[in-house]
Amino acid sequence: MPKSDVLTPIQGIALLCDSQGIIQQIIANNLGLAAAPLVGQALTTLVEPSSVEKTQNLLATLHMQGVAFDWLLYVPSANSVIGLHCYAGMVGGQIFIVGTPSQPDAEAFFEALMQINNQHQNTLRQMMKDLAMQRPTASLAQANRLDEFSRLNSELINAQRELAKRNRELTTLAQENAQLYQDAAAALQLRNEFISSITHDLKTPLTTIKGYGEILHRRVSRLDLAEPAKLTDPLATIDMTVQRMIEQIEGLLDMARLQMNDALTISPSELDLVALVQRVLKMLAPLLSRHRLEFTPQTPTLIGSWDLLYLERMVTNIISNAIKYSSPGSLIAVSLGRDPSAAPPRAIMQVCDQGVGIPAGDLERIFEPFYRAANARERGIKGTGIGLASVRQIIDLHSGTISVTSEEQVGTCFTIQLPMNPPSS
Ligand code: ADP
């Protein structure tokens, strides 16, 4: 009996192909497909261009899993395009594939096929029986899952590619950052070495000027002049100014040393802080003449163990700032005492002025090297921004503390606390 007769009641096709999908035998074709002979053609030539890729996937699935259920492929028919629900299986190295326009027909189609009697179709019968036992929804779900799986897989590959690209970019960025950091560190080192050598060179001539100034002062004092102050006062101002410059240079030198990780050390000795402040005030007298000064030590002497030169520099810096940042006629109050509640005992010094004040936004940063508050720059008040950095460094060396309160246009108060004996001494 001709095979097509067996299948007459059901619309569909049944083909036998080799393992590569080349059609070898037409078992049934009652859809009027392809007028040209199908045998010898690839399955992919039978379908619409839009279904070519899906057909290739179907073949790949067959090679991997042996069977494929309910794949919808579009094929050209006499006047139109029809969708075929295809079922296929690998049988003895060959591919058997059937397709019907409606999914339920597929099972009936296979029922009819079961009547065909040869060895391939026997195997197929068994396969179809197994297939019939599977719920169509399950087959559909499986196909959907495969589609979803391959979609996710290609997304994953793309994501991995993107990740590798980002990784390469990050590595380049990290290398560039490391280079930038190295360059910046080298530039800083160079700057500090430069400061260190230039300040050293500047200090030598200043010390000479100061020395000759002192000689001149002594000689003038010995002369029997009617008004010696006319010469000694300007000489004292020259001496004070040169001394200030030397101290500023030393502060700069210390800071450069610190930043080059050259540890600074102090040489504490017993000294009277009241006398030290008085000496500094005397030295600054030419600058202070137009201010009102109030110095109120709580005790006649305040003996502790500190580094003499460093402490002179610290007190000079704080008081000269009070002078520089306030107007003539305003009050500068310097108080000095001992904090009775502190253990170990501490000296407290406070310097308050009625000057321009420090903007709240700058307060935190004024102890940083070279930092100057906005109002100081705007008012054109000259400065380098190293004084307070040097002060803090000196206080740190003595294990002390410094704090500041300030209000713009009202004034500023610096409070310094120093242990009477630095812990190391
Ligand atoms: P400068 O050489 O600029 O005075 P300092 O390191 O001594 O540098 O001070 C840092 C900054 O702190 C100053 O530029 C100024 O803005 C601010 N400052 C310090 N002391 C006072 C003060 N008594 N009154 C107002 N501003 C001050």
GROMACS .gro file of C-alpha atoms and ligand atoms in nm:
model
  452
    1MET     CA    1   0.000   0.000   0.000
    2PRO     CA    2   0.141   0.346  -0.094
    3LYS     CA    3   0.249   0.532   0.209
    4SER     CA    4   0.069   0.852   0.110
    5ASP     CA    5  -0.262   0.659   0.106
    6VAL     CA    6  -0.214   0.559   0.463
    7LEU     CA    7  -0.181   0.920   0.563
    8THR     CA    8  -0.452   1.069   0.347
    9PRO     CA    9  -0.697   1.191   0.616
   10ILE     CA   10  -0.433   1.407   0.781
   11GLN     CA   11  -0.262   1.708   0.632
   12GLY     CA   12   0.115   1.695   0.677
   13ILE     CA   13   0.454   1.582   0.561
   14ALA     CA   14   0.683   1.304   0.678
   15LEU     CA   15   1.043   1.296   0.565
   16LEU     CA   16   1.347   1.080   0.618
   17CYS     CA   17   1.681   1.266   0.605
   18ASP     CA   18   2.043   1.180   0.656
   19SER     CA   19   2.218   1.299   0.972
   20GLN     CA   20   2.301   1.635   0.806
   21GLY     CA   21   1.937   1.704   0.719
   22ILE     CA   22   1.955   1.614   0.346
   23ILE     CA   23   1.615   1.471   0.245
   24GLN     CA   24   1.645   1.106   0.140
   25GLN     CA   25   1.290   0.982   0.132
   26ILE     CA   26   0.946   1.138   0.129
   27ILE     CA   27   0.721   0.923   0.338
   28ALA     CA   28   0.422   1.153   0.308
   29ASN     CA   29   0.354   1.490   0.145
   30ASN     CA   30  -0.009   1.584   0.117
   31LEU     CA   31   0.035   1.956   0.167
   32GLY     CA   32   0.137   2.020  -0.192
   33LEU     CA   33   0.476   2.148  -0.087
   34ALA     CA   34   0.754   2.228  -0.329
   35ALA     CA   35   0.685   2.132  -0.684
   36ALA     CA   36   1.054   2.062  -0.737
   37PRO     CA   37   1.181   1.723  -0.627
   38LEU     CA   38   1.264   1.733  -0.256
   39VAL     CA   39   1.493   1.432  -0.241
   40GLY     CA   40   1.858   1.535  -0.227
   41GLN     CA   41   1.773   1.885  -0.097
   42ALA     CA   42   1.864   2.015   0.247
   43LEU     CA   43   1.579   2.060   0.496
   44THR     CA   44   1.671   2.426   0.516
   45THR     CA   45   1.575   2.477   0.148
   46LEU     CA   46   1.224   2.356   0.227
   47VAL     CA   47   1.147   2.629   0.482
   48GLU     CA   48   1.089   3.003   0.458
   49PRO     CA   49   1.405   3.220   0.494
   50SER     CA   50   1.277   3.335   0.835
   51SER     CA   51   1.283   2.973   0.957
   52VAL     CA   52   1.624   2.873   0.820
   53GLU     CA   53   1.812   2.948   1.140
   54LYS     CA   54   1.551   2.772   1.351
   55THR     CA   55   1.581   2.465   1.125
   56GLN     CA   56   1.958   2.466   1.180
   57ASN     CA   57   1.894   2.483   1.554
   58LEU     CA   58   1.651   2.195   1.525
   59LEU     CA   59   1.921   1.984   1.357
   60ALA     CA   60   2.170   2.080   1.628
   61THR     CA   61   1.917   1.984   1.897
   62LEU     CA   62   1.864   1.649   1.731
   63HIS     CA   63   2.237   1.584   1.734
   64MET     CA   64   2.256   1.673   2.100
   65GLN     CA   65   1.933   1.526   2.237
   66GLY     CA   66   1.812   1.277   1.976
   67VAL     CA   67   1.457   1.417   1.965
   68ALA     CA   68   1.283   1.750   1.911
   69PHE     CA   69   0.919   1.820   1.996
   70ASP     CA   70   0.681   2.069   1.844
   71TRP     CA   71   0.911   2.312   1.664
   72LEU     CA   72   0.705   2.561   1.461
   73LEU     CA   73   0.863   2.605   1.116
   74TYR     CA   74   0.720   2.809   0.829
   75VAL     CA   75   0.714   2.659   0.481
   76PRO     CA   76   0.587   2.797   0.149
   77SER     CA   77   0.277   2.618   0.021
   78ALA     CA   78   0.092   2.663  -0.312
   79ASN     CA   79  -0.038   3.018  -0.255
   80SER     CA   80   0.068   3.098   0.096
   81VAL     CA   81   0.300   3.026   0.385
   82ILE     CA   82   0.195   2.772   0.645
   83GLY     CA   83   0.328   2.699   0.990
   84LEU     CA   84   0.409   2.335   1.056
   85HIS     CA   85   0.436   2.184   1.404
   86CYS     CA   86   0.734   1.956   1.357
   87TYR     CA   87   0.835   1.651   1.555
   88ALA     CA   88   1.165   1.482   1.476
   89GLY     CA   89   1.393   1.207   1.597
   90MET     CA   90   1.734   1.055   1.519
   91VAL     CA   91   1.687   0.694   1.421
   92GLY     CA   92   1.986   0.478   1.332
   93GLY     CA   93   2.191   0.775   1.211
   94GLN     CA   94   1.897   0.915   1.013
   95ILE     CA   95   1.653   1.190   1.090
   96PHE     CA   96   1.284   1.129   1.076
   97ILE     CA   97   1.071   1.441   1.075
   98VAL     CA   98   0.699   1.502   1.051
   99GLY     CA   99   0.509   1.830   1.036
  100THR     CA  100   0.138   1.916   1.053
  101PRO     CA  101  -0.033   2.255   1.050
  102SER     CA  102  -0.214   2.187   1.376
  103GLN     CA  103  -0.041   2.048   1.679
  104PRO     CA  104  -0.307   1.785   1.776
  105ASP     CA  105  -0.292   1.642   1.424
  106ALA     CA  106   0.066   1.540   1.482
  107GLU     CA  107  -0.033   1.257   1.710
  108ALA     CA  108  -0.298   1.127   1.471
  109PHE     CA  109  -0.043   1.154   1.195
  110PHE     CA  110   0.190   0.936   1.390
  111GLU     CA  111  -0.091   0.689   1.458
  112ALA     CA  112  -0.123   0.646   1.085
  113LEU     CA  113   0.249   0.615   1.046
  114MET     CA  114   0.248   0.326   1.284
  115GLN     CA  115   0.095   0.117   1.008
  116ILE     CA  116   0.408   0.145   0.801
  117ASN     CA  117   0.604  -0.168   0.836
  118ASN     CA  118   0.979  -0.141   0.826
  119GLN     CA  119   1.249  -0.138   1.080
  120HIS     CA  120   1.294   0.242   1.097
  121GLN     CA  121   0.928   0.301   1.139
  122ASN     CA  122   0.910   0.042   1.416
  123THR     CA  123   1.163   0.238   1.610
  124LEU     CA  124   0.977   0.551   1.527
  125ARG     CA  125   0.657   0.400   1.647
  126GLN     CA  126   0.814   0.339   1.982
  127MET     CA  127   0.948   0.690   1.986
  128MET     CA  128   0.608   0.832   1.904
  129LYS     CA  129   0.441   0.624   2.169
  130ASP     CA  130   0.681   0.778   2.418
  131LEU     CA  131   0.605   1.116   2.271
  132ALA     CA  132   0.229   1.062   2.295
  133MET     CA  133   0.268   0.990   2.663
  134GLN     CA  134   0.421   1.327   2.713
  135ARG     CA  135   0.175   1.609   2.766
  136PRO     CA  136   0.199   1.860   2.478
  137THR     CA  137   0.231   2.147   2.727
  138ALA     CA  138   0.533   1.976   2.878
  139SER     CA  139   0.693   1.951   2.533
  140LEU     CA  140   0.615   2.312   2.465
  141ALA     CA  141   0.751   2.416   2.799
  142GLN     CA  142   1.067   2.220   2.729
  143ALA     CA  143   1.113   2.389   2.391
  144ASN     CA  144   1.052   2.728   2.550
  145ARG     CA  145   1.303   2.653   2.820
  146LEU     CA  146   1.562   2.560   2.556
  147ASP     CA  147   1.497   2.885   2.371
  148GLU     CA  148   1.523   3.078   2.698
  149PHE     CA  149   1.837   2.889   2.789
  150SER     CA  150   2.014   2.972   2.462
  151ARG     CA  151   1.905   3.337   2.492
  152LEU     CA  152   2.043   3.355   2.846
  153ASN     CA  153   2.358   3.179   2.733
  154SER     CA  154   2.430   3.436   2.463
  155GLU     CA  155   2.353   3.717   2.712
  156LEU     CA  156   2.600   3.558   2.950
  157ILE     CA  157   2.869   3.540   2.680
  158ASN     CA  158   2.810   3.908   2.597
  159ALA     CA  159   2.824   4.000   2.966
  160GLN     CA  160   3.150   3.806   3.004
  161ARG     CA  161   3.298   3.991   2.705
  162GLU     CA  162   3.187   4.326   2.852
  163LEU     CA  163   3.332   4.228   3.190
  164ALA     CA  164   3.667   4.135   3.036
  165LYS     CA  165   3.669   4.471   2.853
  166ARG     CA  166   3.592   4.661   3.177
  167ASN     CA  167   3.857   4.460   3.355
  168ARG     CA  168   4.118   4.564   3.097
  169GLU     CA  169   4.007   4.928   3.130
  170LEU     CA  170   4.032   4.909   3.511
  171THR     CA  171   4.381   4.760   3.492
  172THR     CA  172   4.493   5.043   3.263
  173LEU     CA  173   4.335   5.299   3.499
  174ALA     CA  174   4.506   5.146   3.803
  175GLN     CA  175   4.841   5.156   3.622
  176GLU     CA  176   4.786   5.521   3.528
  177ASN     CA  177   4.688   5.604   3.890
  178ALA     CA  178   4.999   5.435   4.026
  179GLN     CA  179   5.211   5.636   3.781
  180LEU     CA  180   5.035   5.962   3.880
  181TYR     CA  181   5.089   5.885   4.248
  182GLN     CA  182   5.458   5.817   4.187
  183ASP     CA  183   5.495   6.141   3.989
  184ALA     CA  184   5.318   6.341   4.263
  185ALA     CA  185   5.533   6.184   4.536
  186ALA     CA  186   5.849   6.259   4.335
  187ALA     CA  187   5.735   6.621   4.281
  188LEU     CA  188   5.667   6.663   4.656
  189GLN     CA  189   6.003   6.518   4.744
  190LEU     CA  190   6.167   6.757   4.499
  191ARG     CA  191   5.975   7.052   4.645
  192ASN     CA  192   6.077   6.963   4.999
  193GLU     CA  193   6.440   6.915   4.903
  194PHE     CA  194   6.429   7.252   4.725
  195ILE     CA  195   6.275   7.425   5.030
  196SER     CA  196   6.529   7.260   5.252
  197SER     CA  197   6.830   7.378   5.051
  198ILE     CA  198   6.700   7.728   4.970
  199THR     CA  199   6.608   7.802   5.332
  200HIS     CA  200   6.949   7.690   5.443
  201ASP     CA  201   7.109   7.929   5.193
  202LEU     CA  202   6.882   8.216   5.304
  203LYS     CA  203   6.954   8.171   5.672
  204THR     CA  204   7.330   8.225   5.642
  205PRO     CA  205   7.323   8.586   5.510
  206LEU     CA  206   7.042   8.677   5.753
  207THR     CA  207   7.250   8.558   6.046
  208THR     CA  208   7.536   8.777   5.919
  209ILE     CA  209   7.306   9.083   5.896
  210LYS     CA  210   7.179   9.016   6.246
  211GLY     CA  211   7.535   8.984   6.381
  212TYR     CA  212   7.650   9.311   6.224
  213GLY     CA  213   7.330   9.481   6.347
  214GLU     CA  214   7.411   9.380   6.701
  215ILE     CA  215   7.771   9.506   6.668
  216LEU     CA  216   7.641   9.836   6.533
  217HIS     CA  217   7.390   9.862   6.818
  218ARG     CA  218   7.665   9.813   7.076
  219ARG     CA  219   7.895  10.065   6.909
  220VAL     CA  220   7.616  10.325   6.888
  221SER     CA  221   7.537  10.273   7.257
  222ARG     CA  222   7.902  10.343   7.344
  223LEU     CA  223   7.901  10.670   7.150
  224ASP     CA  224   7.812  10.970   7.356
  225LEU     CA  225   7.513  11.076   7.146
  226ALA     CA  226   7.253  11.335   7.249
  227GLU     CA  227   6.958  11.125   7.129
  228PRO     CA  228   7.087  10.767   7.094
  229ALA     CA  229   6.731  10.632   7.047
  230LYS     CA  230   6.722  10.791   6.704
  231LEU     CA  231   6.976  10.527   6.598
  232THR     CA  232   6.916  10.244   6.844
  233ASP     CA  233   6.539  10.223   6.781
  234PRO     CA  234   6.567  10.166   6.404
  235LEU     CA  235   6.852   9.922   6.471
  236ALA     CA  236   6.629   9.732   6.714
  237THR     CA  237   6.357   9.717   6.448
  238ILE     CA  238   6.606   9.583   6.193
  239ASP     CA  239   6.718   9.323   6.448
  240MET     CA  240   6.361   9.218   6.527
  241THR     CA  241   6.267   9.192   6.160
  242VAL     CA  242   6.573   8.985   6.075
  243GLN     CA  243   6.501   8.762   6.376
  244ARG     CA  244   6.143   8.710   6.250
  245MET     CA  245   6.276   8.616   5.906
  246ILE     CA  246   6.521   8.369   6.057
  247GLU     CA  247   6.241   8.209   6.259
  248GLN     CA  248   6.011   8.186   5.959
  249ILE     CA  249   6.288   8.022   5.760
  250GLU     CA  250   6.355   7.778   6.041
  251GLY     CA  251   5.984   7.693   6.054
  252LEU     CA  252   5.988   7.628   5.681
  253LEU     CA  253   6.297   7.414   5.716
  254ASP     CA  254   6.139   7.209   5.996
  255MET     CA  255   5.828   7.155   5.789
  256ALA     CA  256   6.024   7.038   5.486
  257ARG     CA  257   6.221   6.803   5.712
  258LEU     CA  258   5.902   6.665   5.864
  259GLN     CA  259   5.751   6.600   5.524
  260MET     CA  260   6.066   6.420   5.416
  261ASN     CA  261   6.017   6.199   5.723
  262ASP     CA  262   6.315   6.351   5.899
  263ALA     CA  263   6.204   6.317   6.262
  264LEU     CA  264   6.238   6.645   6.457
  265THR     CA  265   6.357   6.634   6.813
  266ILE     CA  266   6.340   6.883   7.098
  267SER     CA  267   6.600   6.968   7.362
  268PRO     CA  268   6.395   7.058   7.670
  269SER     CA  269   6.555   7.255   7.949
  270GLU     CA  270   6.413   7.424   8.257
  271LEU     CA  271   6.279   7.769   8.174
  272ASP     CA  272   6.035   8.033   8.290
  273LEU     CA  273   5.747   8.076   8.046
  274VAL     CA  274   5.648   8.415   8.192
  275ALA     CA  275   5.997   8.552   8.126
  276LEU     CA  276   5.998   8.398   7.781
  277VAL     CA  277   5.668   8.570   7.685
  278GLN     CA  278   5.798   8.898   7.825
  279ARG     CA  279   6.112   8.867   7.609
  280VAL     CA  280   5.904   8.803   7.298
  281LEU     CA  281   5.674   9.098   7.376
  282LYS     CA  282   5.979   9.320   7.415
  283MET     CA  283   6.118   9.202   7.086
  284LEU     CA  284   5.785   9.270   6.915
  285ALA     CA  285   5.746   9.610   7.088
  286PRO     CA  286   5.809   9.809   6.767
  287LEU     CA  287   5.518   9.630   6.601
  288LEU     CA  288   5.296   9.646   6.909
  289SER     CA  289   5.335  10.017   6.973
  290ARG     CA  290   5.002  10.109   6.815
  291HIS     CA  291   4.800   9.832   6.980
  292ARG     CA  292   4.676   9.806   7.334
  293LEU     CA  293   4.851   9.513   7.500
  294GLU     CA  294   4.732   9.332   7.811
  295PHE     CA  295   4.964   9.064   7.950
  296THR     CA  296   4.825   8.890   8.257
  297PRO     CA  297   5.036   8.606   8.395
  298GLN     CA  298   4.858   8.433   8.688
  299THR     CA  299   5.190   8.380   8.867
  300PRO     CA  300   5.518   8.576   8.858
  301THR     CA  301   5.698   8.275   8.716
  302LEU     CA  302   5.591   7.956   8.541
  303ILE     CA  303   5.871   7.706   8.541
  304GLY     CA  304   5.860   7.402   8.317
  305SER     CA  305   6.077   7.201   8.088
  306TRP     CA  306   6.049   7.300   7.723
  307ASP     CA  307   6.267   7.362   7.418
  308LEU     CA  308   6.367   7.729   7.448
  309LEU     CA  309   6.413   7.812   7.079
  310TYR     CA  310   6.103   7.627   6.965
  311LEU     CA  311   5.888   7.790   7.234
  312GLU     CA  312   6.014   8.137   7.148
  313ARG     CA  313   5.924   8.072   6.788
  314MET     CA  314   5.578   7.946   6.883
  315VAL     CA  315   5.493   8.246   7.105
  316THR     CA  316   5.635   8.489   6.847
  317ASN     CA  317   5.421   8.341   6.570
  318ILE     CA  318   5.095   8.352   6.766
  319ILE     CA  319   5.146   8.706   6.894
  320SER     CA  320   5.268   8.846   6.561
  321ASN     CA  321   4.956   8.701   6.395
  322ALA     CA  322   4.738   8.877   6.654
  323ILE     CA  323   4.916   9.203   6.565
  324LYS     CA  324   4.905   9.143   6.189
  325TYR     CA  325   4.537   9.048   6.170
  326SER     CA  326   4.398   9.329   6.391
  327SER     CA  327   4.385   9.706   6.358
  328PRO     CA  328   4.596   9.957   6.549
  329GLY     CA  329   4.420  10.067   6.864
  330SER     CA  330   4.251   9.730   6.923
  331LEU     CA  331   4.325   9.513   7.225
  332ILE     CA  332   4.557   9.212   7.229
  333ALA     CA  333   4.519   9.009   7.547
  334VAL     CA  334   4.781   8.752   7.646
  335SER     CA  335   4.710   8.540   7.953
  336LEU     CA  336   4.931   8.274   8.104
  337GLY     CA  337   4.872   8.030   8.386
  338ARG     CA  338   4.869   7.678   8.512
  339ASP     CA  339   4.574   7.440   8.472
  340PRO     CA  340   4.527   7.309   8.828
  341SER     CA  341   4.286   7.034   8.723
  342ALA     CA  342   4.511   6.879   8.457
  343ALA     CA  343   4.714   6.571   8.535
  344PRO     CA  344   5.001   6.580   8.456
  345PRO     CA  345   5.010   6.957   8.523
  346ARG     CA  346   4.987   7.185   8.222
  347ALA     CA  347   5.060   7.544   8.134
  348ILE     CA  348   4.783   7.734   7.955
  349MET     CA  349   4.845   8.031   7.733
  350GLN     CA  350   4.573   8.228   7.560
  351VAL     CA  351   4.620   8.500   7.295
  352CYS     CA  352   4.306   8.692   7.196
  353ASP     CA  353   4.270   8.975   6.948
  354GLN     CA  354   3.987   9.193   6.816
  355GLY     CA  355   4.087   9.158   6.454
  356VAL     CA  356   3.945   9.038   6.123
  357GLY     CA  357   3.865   8.689   6.256
  358ILE     CA  358   3.875   8.363   6.061
  359PRO     CA  359   3.582   8.246   5.845
  360ALA     CA  360   3.419   7.933   5.993
  361GLY     CA  361   3.491   7.737   5.673
  362ASP     CA  362   3.867   7.803   5.705
  363LEU     CA  363   3.906   7.731   6.077
  364GLU     CA  364   3.977   7.360   6.034
  365ARG     CA  365   4.254   7.417   5.780
  366ILE     CA  366   4.459   7.708   5.912
  367PHE     CA  367   4.714   7.470   6.069
  368GLU     CA  368   4.790   7.309   5.732
  369PRO     CA  369   5.119   7.414   5.571
  370PHE     CA  370   5.075   7.708   5.328
  371TYR     CA  371   4.701   7.743   5.398
  372ARG     CA  372   4.570   8.099   5.424
  373ALA     CA  373   4.209   8.196   5.501
  374ALA     CA  374   4.008   8.364   5.227
  375ASN     CA  375   3.964   8.695   5.415
  376ALA     CA  376   4.341   8.727   5.475
  377ARG     CA  377   4.407   8.690   5.102
  378GLU     CA  378   4.119   8.918   4.999
  379ARG     CA  379   4.236   9.196   5.233
  380GLY     CA  380   4.586   9.170   5.091
  381ILE     CA  381   4.741   9.092   5.432
  382LYS     CA  382   5.082   8.947   5.351
  383GLY     CA  383   5.175   8.600   5.473
  384THR     CA  384   5.314   8.260   5.377
  385GLY     CA  385   5.080   8.023   5.562
  386ILE     CA  386   5.364   7.842   5.737
  387GLY     CA  387   5.350   8.008   6.080
  388LEU     CA  388   5.061   7.810   6.231
  389ALA     CA  389   5.177   7.483   6.072
  390SER     CA  390   5.509   7.537   6.246
  391VAL     CA  391   5.331   7.626   6.575
  392ARG     CA  392   5.132   7.305   6.566
  393GLN     CA  393   5.444   7.106   6.491
  394ILE     CA  394   5.620   7.256   6.795
  395ILE     CA  395   5.317   7.187   7.017
  396ASP     CA  396   5.300   6.827   6.892
  397LEU     CA  397   5.669   6.783   6.974
  398HIS     CA  398   5.586   6.892   7.332
  399SER     CA  399   5.272   6.667   7.347
  400GLY     CA  400   5.053   6.976   7.389
  401THR     CA  401   4.733   7.095   7.224
  402ILE     CA  402   4.618   7.407   7.040
  403SER     CA  403   4.262   7.520   6.974
  404VAL     CA  404   4.110   7.827   6.814
  405THR     CA  405   3.779   8.013   6.837
  406SER     CA  406   3.705   8.298   6.604
  407GLU     CA  407   3.433   8.518   6.467
  408GLU     CA  408   3.474   8.728   6.156
  409GLN     CA  409   3.504   9.103   6.227
  410VAL     CA  410   3.501   9.029   6.603
  411GLY     CA  411   3.827   8.855   6.682
  412THR     CA  412   4.024   8.536   6.738
  413CYS     CA  413   4.145   8.346   7.047
  414PHE     CA  414   4.417   8.078   7.036
  415THR     CA  415   4.449   7.852   7.343
  416ILE     CA  416   4.763   7.646   7.392
  417GLN     CA  417   4.813   7.380   7.656
  418LEU     CA  418   5.157   7.239   7.726
  419PRO     CA  419   5.255   6.969   7.976
  420MET     CA  420   5.497   7.124   8.226
  421ASN     CA  421   5.738   6.847   8.131
  422PRO     CA  422   5.721   6.684   7.789
  423PRO     CA  423   5.663   6.308   7.844
  424SER     CA  424   6.001   6.210   7.697
  425SER     CA  425   6.204   6.431   7.931
  426ADP     P1  426   5.034   8.368   5.752
  426ADP     O1  427   5.178   8.381   5.715
  426ADP     O2  428   4.943   8.374   5.635
  426ADP     O3  429   4.992   8.458   5.862
  426ADP     P2  430   4.991   8.146   5.939
  426ADP     O4  431   5.026   8.004   5.919
  426ADP     O5  432   5.053   8.216   6.051
  426ADP     O6  433   5.021   8.215   5.799
  426ADP     O7  434   4.834   8.154   5.953
  426ADP     C1  435   4.753   8.083   5.864
  426ADP     C2  436   4.626   8.161   5.836
  426ADP     O8  437   4.546   8.164   5.954
  426ADP     C3  438   4.648   8.304   5.802
  426ADP     O9  439   4.676   8.320   5.664
  426ADP     C4  440   4.517   8.368   5.842
  426ADP    O10  441   4.423   8.348   5.742
  426ADP     C5  442   4.477   8.288   5.963
  426ADP     N1  443   4.512   8.350   6.090
  426ADP     C6  444   4.611   8.316   6.174
  426ADP     N2  445   4.609   8.391   6.287
  426ADP     C7  446   4.506   8.475   6.272
  426ADP     C8  447   4.449   8.579   6.355
  426ADP     N3  448   4.500   8.608   6.475
  426ADP     N4  449   4.341   8.644   6.310
  426ADP     C9  450   4.287   8.614   6.189
  426ADP     N5  451   4.336   8.518   6.108
  426ADP    C10  452   4.443   8.450   6.149
   0.00000   0.00000   0.00000
